[in-house]
Amino acid sequence: MDSYDLSDDERELAGMVREFADEVVAPRAYEADRTHTLPMDVVAQMGAMGLFGLPFPEEYGGQGGDYFALCLAIEGLGRVDQSIAITLEAGVSLGAMPVFRFGNEEQKQRLLPDLLTGNALAGFGLTEPEAGSDAGATRTTARLDGGEWVVNGSKQFITNSGTEITRFVTVTAVTGETAEGRKEISTIIVPNGTPGFTVEPAYDKVGWHASDTHPLTFQDARVPEANLLGERGRGFANFLHILDEGRIAIAALATGAGEGCLEAAVDYAQKRTVFGDALSTRQGIQFMLARMQQRVHTARLAWQHAARLRDAGKPFKTEAAIAKLTASDAAMDNARDATQIFGGNGFMNEYPVARHYRDSKILEIGEGTSEVQLLVIARALGVA
Ligand SMILES: Cc1cc2nc3c(=O)[nH]c(=O)nc-3n(C[C@H](O)[C@H](O)[C@H](O)COP(=O)(O)OP(=O)(O)OC[C@H]3O[C@@H](n4cnc5c(N)ncnc54)[C@H](O)[C@@H]3O)c2cc1C
C-alpha cells in the first residue's frame, strides 16, 4: 500500500529491492540468524546494486540519489531480514555519512569510494559503557603527541565494526576542555588493524544475530593527526546530527519489519484452519490484522515525511524522532501480534515472524531509545 507520492524512479528502486529481498535475502535469513553470520556475498551484491551509494554524489562513487531513496531500500530489506537492513543502514548512515558530511576533501576522496560501493564498511563509535543515552559523558580520550592522536578508552555495541571488510571506526573522544570548562569532544578515524585498537569478540545478542556488533578497546592506539574528522571540538554535535538522520532510516527499517509481519500474518491466517474455518474468518483476528496495517501505514507516512523534509533541507529533528518512535512501536506490536496469530509456530525460529519478534526490540533502543525520542519531542514542545 502506497503512502506517499513516489516518483517513477523511487517506485522502480522499491520494486528492485523487494525482488532482491525475496529472491536473495529471505532464503538466507534463517541460516544467517542461526549461525550468527553476516552473509558477505549478500553485502557484496547490495554493493553492486549501488545501495550503499544511494544518497551520495556520483563524484565519490555514489548514485546521486537522496536519503528518501536510501530509506526505501532499507524498508524493503527490513521486511525480510533486519540484520541485512541494519548492515546497510549503519554502513551508509553511520559509516559513510560522517565522512561525507564532515570530512575534508582528501578524506572524502580516499575513504568514500570503497564505502559507497560496498567494498568496505565503517563503524560509528559513540556509545560507551558509561555513555549511552547520555552520550556526552564520553570517557574515551585522544591526546596529541608528536603529530599523532593517542586514543585510550572503550566503546560498546558498535555495528559493522568487525567484519572482514571493515576499514575503520570513527570514534568520539575527549580531546581537551572548552573555555567554559566542559569536555571538548572530537571525532577521530581509527583504522582497523591499528596497534592498540582491539575489536573484541562479537556479542551474543537477543536478535539481529547476523549483524556484526562488537565492543572496542583502545590502549594507546596511535593514528595520524590528519585523522581528525571535522572540526576539533565539534565531534559530539556532529554525531548528534548524524543520529537525527539515522532515526529516519531506523524508522524505515522498522516499517519494513512491521510490514513483513503483517504480510506473513495475513497469509497464515488465510491458510490456517481452526474449528472448521480459516483463522482469517474470525473477527478478532481480522481486527488484529487491521491494526497491524494501521501501524505500518502510519509508520511509513512518518518516516517518509521526515525524509522529504530532510532532503528539502528543512528542519526534521522532531519529525525524525516521531517517526522512529512510531515505527519502532509498530514493528514491536506487529511482531507480537503476528507471533500470536502463528500460535506455537510463531515461537519456532524457522518462521520469520519469530525472528522479527526477537529482532524488533532493539528498534526501540538503538540510535536513541524511545525515551530519548520522547525527550526530543518534549523539548520541541518547550516543556523539557
Ligand atoms: C545491537 C546494537 C547495535 C548498536 N550499534 C551502535 C553503533 O553502531 N554505534 C553506537 O555508538 N552505538 C550503538 N548502539 C548503542 C545504542 O545506541 C545504545 O544502546 C542506546 O543509545 C542506549 O544507550 P544505553 O544502552 O547506554 O542505555 P542507557 O542510556 O543506560 O539507558 C537505559 C534506560 O534508561 C532510559 N533513559 C536514559 N536516560 C533517560 C532519561 N533522561 N529519561 C528517561 N529515561 C532515560 C533509556 O531510555 C533506557 O530505557 C547499539 C546498541 C545495540 C544493542
Coordinates of C-alpha atoms and ligand atoms in Angstrom, one line a residue:
M1 CA 0.0 0.0 0.0
D2 CA 1.5 3.3 -1.1
S3 CA 1.6 6.1 1.5
Y4 CA 3.3 9.0 -0.3
D5 CA 3.8 10.2 -3.8
L6 CA 6.6 8.2 -5.2
S7 CA 8.4 9.1 -8.4
D8 CA 8.8 6.5 -11.1
D9 CA 12.5 6.1 -10.1
E10 CA 11.5 5.6 -6.5
R11 CA 8.9 3.0 -7.5
E12 CA 11.5 1.2 -9.6
L13 CA 14.0 1.2 -6.8
A14 CA 11.5 -0.1 -4.3
G15 CA 10.5 -2.8 -6.7
M16 CA 14.1 -3.8 -7.4
V17 CA 14.9 -4.1 -3.7
R18 CA 11.7 -6.0 -3.0
E19 CA 12.6 -8.6 -5.6
F20 CA 16.2 -8.8 -4.3
A21 CA 14.9 -9.2 -0.8
D22 CA 12.5 -12.0 -1.7
E23 CA 14.8 -13.9 -4.0
V24 CA 18.3 -13.4 -2.5
V25 CA 18.0 -12.2 1.1
A26 CA 15.0 -14.0 2.5
P27 CA 16.1 -17.6 1.6
R28 CA 19.4 -17.0 3.5
A29 CA 17.9 -15.2 6.5
Y30 CA 17.2 -18.2 8.8
E31 CA 20.6 -19.8 8.4
A32 CA 22.4 -16.4 8.8
D33 CA 20.4 -15.9 12.0
R34 CA 21.0 -19.4 13.3
T35 CA 24.8 -19.3 12.7
H36 CA 25.2 -15.6 13.7
T37 CA 26.9 -15.0 10.4
L38 CA 26.6 -11.9 8.2
P39 CA 26.5 -13.2 4.6
M40 CA 29.2 -11.2 3.0
D41 CA 28.2 -12.2 -0.6
V42 CA 24.8 -10.7 0.0
V43 CA 26.5 -7.5 1.2
A44 CA 28.6 -7.5 -1.9
Q45 CA 25.5 -7.9 -4.1
M46 CA 24.0 -4.9 -2.3
G47 CA 27.1 -3.0 -3.1
A48 CA 26.9 -4.0 -6.8
M49 CA 23.3 -2.8 -6.8
G50 CA 24.5 0.6 -5.6
L51 CA 22.6 0.5 -2.4
F52 CA 25.5 1.8 -0.2
G53 CA 25.9 4.8 -2.5
L54 CA 22.3 5.8 -2.8
P55 CA 22.3 9.2 -1.1
F56 CA 25.8 10.4 -2.2
P57 CA 27.0 12.3 -5.3
E58 CA 28.5 10.4 -8.2
E59 CA 31.9 12.1 -7.8
Y60 CA 32.6 9.9 -4.8
G61 CA 31.2 6.8 -6.3
G62 CA 27.6 7.4 -5.2
Q63 CA 24.3 7.1 -7.0
G64 CA 23.3 10.7 -6.8
G65 CA 20.1 9.9 -5.0
D66 CA 18.7 11.1 -1.7
Y67 CA 18.0 10.0 1.8
F68 CA 14.4 9.0 0.9
A69 CA 15.8 6.6 -1.7
L70 CA 18.1 5.0 0.9
C71 CA 15.2 4.6 3.3
L72 CA 13.1 3.0 0.7
A73 CA 15.8 0.4 0.2
I74 CA 16.2 -0.1 3.9
E75 CA 12.4 -0.6 4.4
G76 CA 12.4 -3.2 1.6
L77 CA 15.2 -5.2 3.2
G78 CA 13.8 -4.8 6.8
R79 CA 10.7 -6.6 5.6
V80 CA 12.6 -9.9 5.2
D81 CA 15.8 -9.5 7.3
Q82 CA 16.5 -6.8 9.8
S83 CA 20.2 -7.9 10.1
I84 CA 20.8 -7.2 6.5
A85 CA 18.8 -4.0 6.6
I86 CA 20.8 -2.7 9.6
T87 CA 24.0 -3.6 7.9
L88 CA 23.0 -1.2 5.1
E89 CA 21.6 1.4 7.4
A90 CA 24.7 1.5 9.6
G91 CA 27.1 1.2 6.6
V92 CA 25.6 4.3 5.0
S93 CA 24.1 6.5 7.7
L94 CA 26.7 5.8 10.4
G95 CA 29.7 4.7 8.4
A96 CA 29.9 6.8 5.3
M97 CA 27.8 9.8 6.1
P98 CA 30.1 11.3 8.8
V99 CA 32.9 11.2 6.3
F100 CA 30.8 12.8 3.6
R101 CA 29.4 15.5 5.9
F102 CA 32.4 16.4 8.0
G103 CA 35.4 15.0 6.2
N104 CA 37.9 17.2 4.2
E105 CA 38.3 16.7 0.5
E106 CA 41.3 14.4 0.9
Q107 CA 39.4 12.2 3.4
K108 CA 36.3 12.0 1.1
Q109 CA 38.3 11.1 -2.0
R110 CA 40.3 8.5 -0.1
L111 CA 37.6 6.9 2.0
L112 CA 34.3 7.2 0.3
P113 CA 34.6 5.3 -3.0
D114 CA 35.0 1.9 -1.2
L115 CA 32.3 2.7 1.3
L116 CA 29.8 3.8 -1.3
T117 CA 30.3 0.7 -3.4
G118 CA 30.0 -1.8 -0.5
N119 CA 33.7 -2.8 -0.8
A120 CA 34.3 -1.5 2.7
L121 CA 32.3 -0.8 5.8
A122 CA 33.0 1.6 8.7
G123 CA 31.7 1.7 12.3
F124 CA 30.4 4.7 14.3
G125 CA 31.7 4.6 17.8
L126 CA 29.7 6.8 20.1
T127 CA 28.3 4.6 22.8
E128 CA 30.5 3.6 25.8
P129 CA 29.9 1.6 28.9
E130 CA 29.2 4.8 30.8
A131 CA 27.8 6.9 28.0
G132 CA 24.7 5.7 26.1
S133 CA 21.7 8.0 26.1
D134 CA 23.9 10.5 27.9
A135 CA 26.4 10.3 25.0
G136 CA 28.2 13.5 26.1
A137 CA 29.5 11.5 29.1
T138 CA 32.2 10.1 26.8
R139 CA 35.3 9.0 28.7
T140 CA 37.4 7.8 25.7
T141 CA 40.3 10.3 25.3
A142 CA 42.5 11.3 22.4
R143 CA 45.6 13.4 23.1
L144 CA 48.0 14.8 20.6
D145 CA 51.6 13.6 20.8
G146 CA 54.3 14.1 18.2
G147 CA 51.8 14.7 15.4
E148 CA 49.6 11.7 16.3
W149 CA 46.4 11.2 18.3
V150 CA 46.8 8.7 21.1
V151 CA 43.4 7.1 21.7
N152 CA 42.5 5.4 25.0
G153 CA 39.2 4.1 26.2
S154 CA 36.4 1.8 25.1
K155 CA 33.2 1.8 23.0
Q156 CA 30.4 -0.7 23.2
F157 CA 27.7 -2.2 20.8
I158 CA 29.4 -0.9 17.7
T159 CA 27.7 -2.1 14.5
N160 CA 29.8 -3.2 11.4
S161 CA 33.0 -2.7 13.4
G162 CA 34.5 -6.2 13.0
T163 CA 33.5 -7.6 9.5
E164 CA 36.2 -8.8 7.2
I165 CA 35.7 -5.6 5.1
T166 CA 35.6 -3.1 8.0
R167 CA 38.1 -0.4 7.2
F168 CA 37.9 1.9 10.2
V169 CA 35.8 3.2 13.0
T170 CA 35.1 6.9 13.7
V171 CA 35.1 7.5 17.4
T172 CA 34.1 10.4 19.7
A173 CA 36.8 11.2 22.2
V174 CA 37.6 13.9 24.7
T175 CA 40.4 16.0 23.2
G176 CA 40.6 18.7 25.8
E177 CA 38.5 21.2 27.7
T178 CA 36.4 24.1 26.3
A179 CA 36.9 27.7 27.5
E180 CA 33.8 27.1 29.7
G181 CA 35.4 24.1 31.4
R182 CA 33.3 21.5 29.5
K183 CA 34.6 18.4 27.7
E184 CA 35.9 19.2 24.2
I185 CA 34.8 16.2 22.1
S186 CA 36.2 15.5 18.7
T187 CA 35.9 12.7 16.2
I188 CA 38.9 10.6 15.2
I189 CA 39.2 8.0 12.5
V190 CA 40.8 4.8 13.8
P191 CA 41.6 2.3 11.1
N192 CA 41.1 -1.4 11.9
G193 CA 44.4 -3.1 12.5
T194 CA 45.9 0.0 14.3
P195 CA 48.1 -1.4 17.1
G196 CA 46.4 -0.8 20.4
F197 CA 42.9 -0.9 18.8
T198 CA 41.1 -4.2 19.6
V199 CA 37.8 -5.4 18.2
E200 CA 36.6 -7.6 21.0
P201 CA 34.6 -10.8 20.3
A202 CA 31.1 -10.3 19.0
Y203 CA 28.1 -10.0 21.4
D204 CA 25.6 -12.8 22.0
K205 CA 22.6 -10.7 21.2
V206 CA 18.8 -11.4 21.6
G207 CA 18.2 -10.5 17.9
W208 CA 19.9 -9.1 14.8
H209 CA 22.1 -12.2 15.0
A210 CA 23.6 -11.8 11.6
S211 CA 24.5 -8.2 12.2
D212 CA 28.1 -7.5 13.3
T213 CA 28.3 -5.9 16.7
H214 CA 31.4 -5.6 19.0
P215 CA 32.9 -3.9 21.9
L216 CA 36.0 -2.0 21.1
T217 CA 39.0 -1.1 23.2
F218 CA 41.8 1.4 22.6
Q219 CA 45.0 1.3 24.5
D220 CA 47.5 3.9 23.3
A221 CA 46.2 3.4 19.8
R222 CA 48.1 6.0 17.7
V223 CA 46.8 7.5 14.5
P224 CA 48.0 10.5 12.4
E225 CA 46.8 14.0 13.5
A226 CA 45.2 14.2 10.0
N227 CA 42.7 11.5 11.1
L228 CA 40.6 14.2 12.9
L229 CA 37.2 14.1 11.2
G230 CA 35.6 17.5 11.1
E231 CA 36.4 20.5 13.3
R232 CA 38.1 19.8 16.6
G233 CA 35.6 20.2 19.4
R234 CA 32.5 19.6 17.1
G235 CA 32.6 15.8 17.4
F236 CA 29.6 15.5 19.7
A237 CA 27.4 18.0 17.8
N238 CA 28.3 16.3 14.5
F239 CA 27.4 12.9 15.8
L240 CA 24.1 14.1 17.1
H241 CA 23.3 15.4 13.6
I242 CA 24.2 12.0 12.1
L243 CA 21.9 10.3 14.7
D244 CA 18.9 12.6 13.7
E245 CA 19.2 11.4 10.1
G246 CA 19.8 7.8 11.2
R247 CA 16.5 7.8 13.1
I248 CA 14.6 8.2 9.8
A249 CA 16.4 5.3 8.4
I250 CA 15.7 3.1 11.5
A251 CA 12.1 4.2 11.2
A252 CA 12.1 2.9 7.6
L253 CA 13.7 -0.4 8.7
A254 CA 11.0 -0.7 11.4
T255 CA 8.2 0.0 8.9
G256 CA 9.6 -2.8 6.8
A257 CA 9.7 -5.2 9.7
G258 CA 6.1 -4.3 10.6
E259 CA 5.1 -4.9 7.0
G260 CA 6.9 -8.3 6.9
C261 CA 5.0 -9.3 10.0
L262 CA 1.7 -8.2 8.5
E263 CA 2.2 -10.0 5.2
A264 CA 3.1 -13.2 7.0
A265 CA 0.2 -13.0 9.4
V266 CA -2.4 -12.3 6.6
D267 CA -1.1 -15.3 4.6
Y268 CA -1.0 -17.6 7.7
A269 CA -4.5 -16.5 8.9
Q270 CA -5.9 -17.3 5.4
K271 CA -4.3 -20.8 5.3
R272 CA -4.7 -22.0 8.8
T273 CA -7.9 -23.8 9.6
V274 CA -9.4 -23.6 13.2
F275 CA -12.7 -25.1 14.2
G276 CA -13.5 -25.8 10.6
D277 CA -12.8 -22.4 9.1
A278 CA -9.9 -20.3 8.1
L279 CA -8.4 -18.3 11.0
S280 CA -9.0 -15.1 9.0
T281 CA -12.8 -15.6 9.2
R282 CA -12.6 -14.7 12.9
Q283 CA -13.3 -11.0 13.6
G284 CA -10.9 -11.0 16.4
I285 CA -8.1 -11.9 14.0
Q286 CA -9.4 -9.5 11.3
F287 CA -9.2 -6.7 13.8
M288 CA -5.6 -7.6 14.8
L289 CA -4.6 -7.6 11.1
A290 CA -6.4 -4.3 10.5
R291 CA -4.5 -2.8 13.5
M292 CA -1.2 -4.1 12.0
Q293 CA -2.0 -2.4 8.7
Q294 CA -2.9 0.8 10.5
R295 CA 0.5 0.8 12.3
V296 CA 2.5 0.1 9.1
H297 CA 0.7 2.9 7.2
T298 CA 1.2 5.4 9.9
A299 CA 4.9 4.4 10.4
R300 CA 5.5 4.8 6.7
L301 CA 3.9 8.2 6.5
A302 CA 6.0 9.3 9.4
W303 CA 9.4 8.3 8.0
Q304 CA 8.5 9.4 4.5
H305 CA 7.5 12.9 5.8
A306 CA 10.7 13.2 7.8
A307 CA 12.9 12.0 4.9
R308 CA 11.2 14.5 2.5
L309 CA 11.9 17.3 5.0
R310 CA 15.5 16.3 5.3
D311 CA 16.0 16.1 1.6
A312 CA 14.4 19.5 1.1
G313 CA 16.9 21.0 3.6
K314 CA 14.2 21.8 6.1
P315 CA 14.4 21.1 9.9
F316 CA 13.4 17.5 10.6
K317 CA 14.7 16.7 14.1
T318 CA 11.3 16.4 15.7
E319 CA 9.7 14.6 12.8
A320 CA 12.6 12.1 12.8
A321 CA 12.0 11.4 16.5
I322 CA 8.3 11.0 15.9
A323 CA 9.0 8.6 13.0
K324 CA 11.4 6.5 15.0
L325 CA 9.1 6.3 18.0
T326 CA 6.0 5.5 15.9
A327 CA 7.7 2.9 13.6
S328 CA 9.6 1.1 16.3
D329 CA 6.4 0.7 18.3
A330 CA 4.7 -0.5 15.2
A331 CA 7.4 -3.1 14.5
M332 CA 7.3 -4.4 18.1
D333 CA 3.5 -4.5 18.2
N334 CA 3.2 -6.2 14.8
A335 CA 5.9 -8.7 15.7
R336 CA 4.0 -9.6 18.9
D337 CA 0.6 -9.8 17.1
A338 CA 2.0 -11.8 14.1
T339 CA 3.6 -14.3 16.5
Q340 CA 0.3 -14.6 18.3
I341 CA -1.5 -15.3 15.1
F342 CA 1.1 -18.0 14.2
G343 CA 0.4 -19.7 17.6
G344 CA 3.0 -22.3 18.5
N345 CA 4.7 -22.0 15.1
G346 CA 5.3 -18.3 15.9
F347 CA 7.7 -19.5 18.6
M348 CA 9.7 -21.5 16.2
N349 CA 12.8 -19.8 14.7
E350 CA 12.2 -21.2 11.3
Y351 CA 9.2 -18.8 10.9
P352 CA 10.3 -15.3 10.0
V353 CA 7.8 -13.8 12.5
A354 CA 9.8 -15.4 15.3
R355 CA 12.9 -13.7 14.1
H356 CA 11.1 -10.4 13.8
Y357 CA 9.9 -10.9 17.4
R358 CA 13.4 -11.1 18.6
D359 CA 14.8 -8.5 16.2
S360 CA 12.3 -5.8 16.7
K361 CA 13.1 -5.0 20.4
I362 CA 16.4 -3.2 19.5
L363 CA 14.4 -0.8 17.3
E364 CA 13.1 0.8 20.5
I365 CA 16.7 1.1 21.8
G366 CA 19.3 1.7 19.1
E367 CA 20.1 5.2 17.7
G368 CA 18.3 6.8 20.6
T369 CA 15.8 4.9 22.9
S370 CA 12.1 5.6 22.8
E371 CA 12.5 7.6 25.9
V372 CA 15.2 9.8 24.2
Q373 CA 12.8 10.3 21.2
L374 CA 10.1 11.4 23.8
L375 CA 12.6 13.9 25.3
V376 CA 13.4 15.3 21.8
I377 CA 9.6 15.7 21.1
A378 CA 9.1 17.2 24.6
R379 CA 11.9 19.7 24.0
A380 CA 10.3 20.8 20.8
L381 CA 7.1 21.5 22.8
G382 CA 9.2 23.6 25.1
V383 CA 8.4 21.5 28.2
A384 CA 11.7 19.8 28.6
Ligands
LIG1 C1 22.7 -4.2 18.6 C2 23.1 -2.8 18.9 C3 23.8 -2.0 18.0 C4 24.2 -0.7 18.3 N1 25.0 0.0 17.4 C5 25.6 1.1 17.8 C6 26.6 1.7 17.0 O1 26.9 1.3 15.8 N2 27.2 2.9 17.4 C7 27.0 3.4 18.7 O2 27.6 4.4 19.0 N3 26.0 2.8 19.5 C8 25.4 1.7 19.1 N4 24.5 1.1 19.9 C9 24.2 1.6 21.2 C10 22.8 2.2 21.4 O3 22.6 3.4 20.6 C11 22.6 2.4 22.9 O4 22.5 1.2 23.5 C12 21.4 3.3 23.2 O5 21.6 4.6 22.8 C13 21.0 3.3 24.7 O6 22.2 3.5 25.5 P1 22.5 2.6 26.7 O7 22.5 1.2 26.2 O8 23.7 3.0 27.4 O9 21.2 2.7 27.7 P2 21.1 3.9 28.8 O10 21.4 5.2 28.3 O11 21.8 3.4 30.1 O12 19.5 3.8 29.1 C14 18.9 2.8 29.9 C15 17.4 3.1 30.0 O13 17.2 4.4 30.6 C16 16.4 5.2 29.8 N5 16.9 6.6 30.0 C17 18.1 7.1 29.8 N6 18.1 8.4 30.1 C18 16.8 8.8 30.4 C19 16.2 10.0 30.7 N7 16.8 11.1 30.7 N8 14.8 9.9 30.9 C20 14.2 8.8 30.9 N9 14.7 7.6 30.6 C21 16.0 7.6 30.3 C22 16.7 4.7 28.4 O14 15.7 5.1 27.5 C23 16.7 3.2 28.7 O15 15.4 2.7 28.7 C24 23.9 -0.2 19.6 C25 23.2 -1.0 20.5 C26 22.8 -2.2 20.2 C27 22.1 -3.0 21.3

